[in-house]
Amino acid sequence: MRKLGAVVGVAVLGVALAGWMRPTVPGAQGGGTISGKVKFTGAKPAMPKIDMSEEPKCKAKYTAAPPTEETVVVNANGTLANVFVYVKSGLPASYKAPAPAGPVTLDQDGCRYHPHVFGILVGQPLAIKNSDGILHNIKAKGTKNRPFNISQPAVMTSDRTFSAPEVMVPLECNVHGWMHAWLGVLPHPFFGVSGSDGSFTIKGLPPGTYTIEAWHEKYGTQTATVTVAGSETKTADFSFAAK
Amino acid sequence: MIDALLAFVLVAPRVPRPPSLVPLQDTTHGKVVYAKWCAGCHGDGGAGDGPAAAHMLSRPRNFTGAVYKIRTTASGQLPTDADLIRAIDDGLPGSAMPAWKGRLSDAERRDVAAYIKTFSSFFADTSQHVAALKFSSEPSGGTGATALKTGRQFYDSIGCRKCHGDQGRGDGPSAPTLKDDAGFPIFAADLHQSWRFRGGGSTGDIYHRLRTGLDGTPMPSFSDLIDQKFLTDEQLWRLAQYVRSLSPPEPPEVQDVIHAPQIAGPVPASPDDSVWGRVGRYWFPLVGQVIRKSRWFAPAVSGVWVQALHDGHTLALRVSWDDRTQSPDSAWLGFEQRVLETVASDDSASPPPKAEPWPDQLAVQFPRHIPEGMERPYFLMGSETDPVYQWRWTSSPRKSVAGLARGIERFDTLPGVVAGQARFDHGEWRLVFTRALATPDTANEVPLEAGRAIPVAFFAWDGSSGEHGSRVAVSTWYFLALDRPTPPGVFISPVLAMLVTLGLGLVVIRRAQRRGTARVER
């Protein structure tokens, strides 16, 4: 009986300790949500066509319309795609990110990067995939992370990780000067990228007041302050204007 | 006295300071060395932005990012201390970075390496993994046809040609788009000039660069391919051996005199005549024109190969040089604009010149008369009062003219004829000038007399690098010597002399023998 009491005591202490050490760890379930749309105003800039005649294998993948650069992608509903929206500050200092589920994949297909803008957790593997089977080099030009430059002349996948938060790490291919992608490296999973309808969603936030930043490769950054409590959903819309 | 001076020069830089006085890796002392010898190019704060940097292409290393081209570590890793020391000791050939071994003491070089590391917080970050890659040793048979064929196969299959071009002269389809991490234009290396490879020109050096990549540049690391078994370590060595085979076995030595042998037949007017394969070739390095405004610190043509021969009536002079572009080439106009914007002109008040479709050009320069002594006209295209005689060739319109230059700005064509035939082939120009040895205009057109030392100099412009006018690569004066045909006497006389000696000797022996016999009979 005494023994049992000791075991129970230790167990209770353990649970209490665990609870104390990880006070408000968000899970995928629960927590607050911030969602919104990224609007675009002004004249939609024309994106230059990409001449892929040096790479017939890539060129053949664009049967409907010739490929264009993706610096500014304005959606049919007048919203702006490829905006990286993330929690810039406001998380408790004790916050610890959950272990990442698996690798994030960056695909080189049709001599373009898929996705063009995306995020990753510190330490999470980035699987760099070459689906084209022609020579690509992938160069990461971070300044807080060590830059690297590796060659992929075949259908293959290389894994790399990033050790420090950095918004953004530019990725590029020098064989094909038009290939650019942008990677946001964060110590937490609270980020999203505006999609083909211009919307983004950040889920599972612990209660608090956050500075949210929206980053676009051409139009720069905007911030908003949002307070979430419990499991409520708050809206944060952004609007970028043509330059 | 001279001996003493010589001894001083030879010995002085090698005397190491007592280690007890100078602790190695002394960043305080390193800072002093840096301020004196390095900051002029690399900048006080190590950002690669010293006063001299704005004229350079490629730019001095920016130490604040701790991104280094020449390493023994994987792409993305910091260099080892030994990597930094090596770059300081040997310099980066083909760039403005000289070798400091022999100029700075061992302690000074180590201290300055330690100081350079203080410009970036990456070196103080203990979580950074730094380890030299384990390199295998070179497999034998590297110069054999089978090895080179394997190397060439991988050159094609893993896409080297995309930037370095089909024949390796840095003229691949992606070459005009290349930029370094700072956004400055960068050339894909000309693989025919291994003596200018930044990390050294040996097969081992090339293999190391393939494994590590040149961080900060478009050149990637190929180590993942071995890790994932897309190619074997030996195959990567074969590729390195193939690349090495594109350059001469030894770096070219500069000789002062071009010997033009005399041949029997008419001289070859074509640059691809088989006769040229049997004529010695001479290498003359070119440097940027930095004397007259606008100065040019980024010459695209690093040197010319020259061959010459004559038939007693006509001289044929063959000049070949590596040039990535057959200018004007619209694919390179953007690159040309970036070069002109990057390389600051010495006239800082005016905006950078606009890229224009300039042609490629080559000039061969002579004095108007063969000088009796060592007095020659000013090497930089003569002067108003003492002009020089030049042959000038342009790629577009494709023509050759002879004329007089009176300084860089003034060139007046002469009615006299010089013929030029040129061929552009995968990043190389091959050009043959032909001219009669004697011409009617003896006042202006140098007579090409056999047996004389005729001063000669060379100038080259790469239009697609923005070179035009004073933005030119120049040489100093060298000499052209038309060899006289060897008179038959040179060959016959020694044979006659030998025969006479032999005959006389035989006579002497016979006599001696006869006397000897007579004595015995007596």
Short mmCIF file of C-alpha atoms in Angstrom, two decimals, chain B residues 178-408:
data_model
loop_
_atom_site.label_atom_id
_atom_site.label_comp_id
_atom_site.label_asym_id
_atom_site.label_seq_id
_atom_site.Cartn_x
_atom_site.Cartn_y
_atom_site.Cartn_z
CA LEU B 178 25.39 33.59 -64.29
CA LYS B 179 25.68 35.71 -61.16
CA ASP B 180 27.45 35.16 -57.88
CA ASP B 181 25.68 35.34 -54.51
CA ALA B 182 26.14 39.09 -54.35
CA GLY B 183 24.48 39.46 -57.76
CA PHE B 184 27.66 40.31 -59.66
CA PRO B 185 28.15 38.76 -63.10
CA ILE B 186 30.45 35.76 -63.03
CA PHE B 187 32.11 33.80 -65.84
CA ALA B 188 31.96 30.03 -66.03
CA ALA B 189 35.61 28.96 -65.87
CA ASP B 190 37.51 28.52 -69.13
CA LEU B 191 38.64 24.93 -68.63
CA HIS B 192 41.51 25.37 -71.11
CA GLN B 193 43.40 27.59 -68.67
CA SER B 194 43.96 25.42 -65.61
CA TRP B 195 46.68 27.78 -64.40
CA ARG B 196 43.91 30.28 -63.70
CA PHE B 197 41.68 27.92 -61.68
CA ARG B 198 41.02 29.64 -58.34
CA GLY B 199 41.71 26.53 -56.27
CA GLY B 200 44.67 25.26 -58.29
CA GLY B 201 45.00 23.47 -61.61
CA SER B 202 46.00 19.93 -60.71
CA THR B 203 43.69 16.98 -61.33
CA GLY B 204 43.37 16.63 -57.56
CA ASP B 205 42.36 20.26 -57.19
CA ILE B 206 39.70 19.83 -59.88
CA TYR B 207 38.36 16.69 -58.19
CA HIS B 208 38.17 18.53 -54.86
CA ARG B 209 36.23 21.38 -56.43
CA LEU B 210 33.78 18.91 -57.98
CA ARG B 211 33.23 17.38 -54.54
CA THR B 212 32.90 20.64 -52.59
CA GLY B 213 31.53 23.05 -55.15
CA LEU B 214 32.60 26.70 -55.13
CA ASP B 215 30.27 28.21 -52.55
CA GLY B 216 29.03 31.68 -53.36
CA THR B 217 29.21 30.91 -57.09
CA PRO B 218 26.92 28.93 -59.42
CA MET B 219 29.32 25.94 -59.30
CA PRO B 220 27.60 23.22 -57.23
CA SER B 221 28.94 20.26 -55.29
CA PHE B 222 28.64 16.84 -56.93
CA SER B 223 29.14 14.85 -53.72
CA ASP B 224 25.45 13.91 -53.44
CA LEU B 225 25.81 12.01 -56.72
CA ILE B 226 28.42 9.73 -55.21
CA ASP B 227 26.48 9.33 -51.95
CA GLN B 228 23.41 8.29 -53.94
CA LYS B 229 25.46 6.10 -56.30
CA PHE B 230 24.58 7.95 -59.48
CA LEU B 231 28.24 7.85 -60.28
CA THR B 232 31.25 6.31 -58.67
CA ASP B 233 34.09 8.12 -57.06
CA GLU B 234 36.35 6.83 -59.84
CA GLN B 235 34.04 8.24 -62.50
CA LEU B 236 34.22 11.66 -60.85
CA TRP B 237 38.00 11.34 -60.95
CA ARG B 238 37.77 10.54 -64.68
CA LEU B 239 35.79 13.72 -65.16
CA ALA B 240 38.49 15.67 -63.31
CA GLN B 241 41.13 14.03 -65.49
CA TYR B 242 39.22 14.94 -68.63
CA VAL B 243 38.90 18.56 -67.50
CA ARG B 244 42.63 18.62 -66.72
CA SER B 245 43.42 17.28 -70.20
CA LEU B 246 41.89 20.36 -71.82
CA SER B 247 44.77 22.56 -70.61
CA PRO B 248 48.47 22.24 -71.47
CA PRO B 249 50.40 19.90 -69.16
CA GLU B 250 52.37 22.86 -67.79
CA PRO B 251 51.30 26.50 -67.46
CA PRO B 252 52.61 28.38 -70.50
CA GLU B 253 55.94 30.11 -70.03
CA VAL B 254 56.28 33.54 -71.52
CA GLN B 255 59.12 33.80 -74.01
CA ASP B 256 60.27 37.07 -75.47
CA VAL B 257 60.81 36.06 -79.08
CA ILE B 258 58.41 34.52 -81.59
CA HIS B 259 60.45 32.46 -84.05
CA ALA B 260 58.95 32.37 -87.52
CA PRO B 261 60.52 29.52 -89.48
CA GLN B 262 60.82 29.76 -93.23
CA ILE B 263 58.95 27.20 -95.27
CA ALA B 264 59.24 26.30 -98.95
CA GLY B 265 55.66 26.58 -100.14
CA PRO B 266 53.25 29.47 -99.97
CA VAL B 267 52.30 30.40 -96.39
CA PRO B 268 48.95 29.15 -95.10
CA ALA B 269 46.28 31.84 -95.11
CA SER B 270 43.76 29.68 -93.27
CA PRO B 271 43.87 29.41 -89.47
CA ASP B 272 43.00 25.71 -89.73
CA ASP B 273 45.73 24.73 -92.21
CA SER B 274 47.50 21.58 -90.99
CA VAL B 275 50.87 23.35 -91.25
CA TRP B 276 50.09 25.25 -88.03
CA GLY B 277 50.11 21.99 -86.11
CA ARG B 278 53.86 21.75 -86.77
CA VAL B 279 54.79 25.30 -85.78
CA GLY B 280 55.74 26.24 -82.23
CA ARG B 281 53.27 28.48 -80.43
CA TYR B 282 54.03 31.26 -77.97
CA TRP B 283 51.86 32.53 -75.11
CA PHE B 284 51.59 36.22 -74.34
CA PRO B 285 49.58 37.29 -71.29
CA LEU B 286 47.36 40.34 -71.56
CA VAL B 287 46.36 42.70 -68.76
CA GLY B 288 43.77 45.44 -68.42
CA GLN B 289 44.61 48.87 -69.77
CA VAL B 290 44.93 50.92 -66.57
CA ILE B 291 47.07 53.83 -67.76
CA ARG B 292 44.78 55.98 -69.85
CA LYS B 293 41.18 56.92 -69.06
CA SER B 294 38.82 55.15 -69.14
CA ARG B 295 40.85 52.46 -67.44
CA TRP B 296 39.79 48.85 -67.61
CA PHE B 297 40.42 46.51 -64.71
CA ALA B 298 38.48 43.47 -65.89
CA PRO B 299 40.03 42.29 -69.17
CA ALA B 300 38.12 39.36 -70.65
CA VAL B 301 40.98 37.97 -72.76
CA SER B 302 43.75 36.70 -70.50
CA GLY B 303 46.28 36.10 -73.25
CA VAL B 304 46.97 35.13 -76.85
CA TRP B 305 48.74 32.19 -78.47
CA VAL B 306 50.89 33.30 -81.41
CA GLN B 307 52.52 31.37 -84.25
CA ALA B 308 54.35 32.73 -87.26
CA LEU B 309 56.08 31.52 -90.42
CA HIS B 310 57.19 32.95 -93.73
CA ASP B 311 58.24 31.81 -97.20
CA GLY B 312 60.72 34.52 -98.04
CA HIS B 313 58.00 36.74 -99.54
CA THR B 314 55.05 36.69 -97.16
CA LEU B 315 54.60 36.43 -93.40
CA ALA B 316 51.68 34.54 -91.87
CA LEU B 317 50.96 35.34 -88.23
CA ARG B 318 48.39 33.20 -86.44
CA VAL B 319 46.80 34.50 -83.24
CA SER B 320 44.36 32.38 -81.26
CA TRP B 321 42.62 33.31 -78.05
CA ASP B 322 39.75 32.18 -75.87
CA ASP B 323 36.65 34.34 -76.00
CA ARG B 324 33.27 33.02 -74.86
CA THR B 325 31.34 34.96 -77.45
CA GLN B 326 31.31 35.70 -81.11
CA SER B 327 30.49 39.33 -80.57
CA PRO B 328 28.15 40.99 -81.05
CA ASP B 329 25.88 38.36 -79.50
CA SER B 330 22.45 39.51 -78.34
CA ALA B 331 22.32 36.67 -75.78
CA TRP B 332 25.17 38.38 -73.90
CA LEU B 333 23.91 41.99 -73.97
CA GLY B 334 22.42 41.67 -70.48
CA PHE B 335 25.67 40.20 -69.18
CA GLU B 336 27.64 43.02 -70.80
CA GLN B 337 25.40 45.57 -69.11
CA ARG B 338 25.96 43.93 -65.72
CA VAL B 339 29.73 43.89 -66.27
CA LEU B 340 29.76 47.59 -67.14
CA GLU B 341 27.64 48.40 -64.10
CA THR B 342 29.80 46.28 -61.81
CA VAL B 343 33.24 47.42 -62.86
CA ALA B 344 33.38 51.04 -61.81
CA SER B 345 35.00 53.29 -64.32
CA ASP B 346 37.69 55.65 -63.04
CA ASP B 347 35.49 58.50 -64.11
CA SER B 348 33.08 58.19 -61.20
CA ALA B 349 31.15 61.32 -62.16
CA SER B 350 29.61 59.72 -65.21
CA PRO B 351 27.13 56.84 -65.14
CA PRO B 352 28.33 53.44 -66.31
CA PRO B 353 28.49 53.14 -70.09
CA LYS B 354 25.53 51.49 -71.76
CA ALA B 355 25.97 48.01 -73.20
CA GLU B 356 26.32 48.12 -76.96
CA PRO B 357 26.76 45.37 -79.50
CA TRP B 358 30.50 45.88 -79.85
CA PRO B 359 32.48 43.49 -82.05
CA ASP B 360 35.47 41.44 -80.94
CA GLN B 361 38.76 43.00 -82.03
CA LEU B 362 42.40 42.11 -82.16
CA ALA B 363 45.38 44.33 -82.94
CA VAL B 364 48.98 43.39 -83.70
CA GLN B 365 51.33 46.29 -83.25
CA PHE B 366 54.79 47.03 -84.66
CA PRO B 367 56.98 50.10 -84.73
CA ARG B 368 57.10 51.74 -88.16
CA HIS B 369 60.80 50.88 -88.49
CA ILE B 370 62.88 48.16 -86.94
CA PRO B 371 64.82 50.02 -84.24
CA GLU B 372 68.60 49.79 -84.16
CA GLY B 373 68.82 49.86 -80.37
CA MET B 374 66.30 49.16 -77.64
CA GLU B 375 64.39 52.38 -78.30
CA ARG B 376 60.78 51.62 -79.20
CA PRO B 377 57.59 53.69 -79.51
CA TYR B 378 55.29 53.88 -76.50
CA PHE B 379 53.82 50.38 -76.09
CA LEU B 380 50.31 51.70 -75.51
CA MET B 381 49.56 52.44 -79.16
CA GLY B 382 52.34 54.97 -79.68
CA SER B 383 51.95 58.70 -79.45
CA GLU B 384 51.13 61.73 -81.57
CA THR B 385 54.77 62.22 -82.49
CA ASP B 386 55.82 58.60 -82.62
CA PRO B 387 52.97 56.52 -84.03
CA VAL B 388 52.94 52.75 -84.29
CA TYR B 389 51.97 50.52 -87.20
CA GLN B 390 49.06 48.17 -86.46
CA TRP B 391 47.02 45.43 -88.02
CA ARG B 392 43.47 45.56 -86.74
CA TRP B 393 40.86 42.90 -87.13
CA THR B 394 37.20 43.16 -86.19
CA SER B 395 34.60 40.41 -86.00
CA SER B 396 31.77 42.60 -87.27
CA PRO B 397 32.10 43.80 -89.93
CA ARG B 398 34.59 41.00 -90.53
CA LYS B 399 37.63 42.81 -91.86
CA SER B 400 41.31 43.54 -91.36
CA VAL B 401 43.03 46.84 -91.92
CA ALA B 402 46.51 48.24 -91.49
CA GLY B 403 47.07 51.69 -90.14
CA LEU B 404 48.88 54.02 -87.80
CA ALA B 405 47.85 54.49 -84.18
CA ARG B 406 48.74 57.72 -82.41
CA GLY B 407 47.61 56.83 -78.92
CA ILE B 408 44.48 54.85 -78.02
#
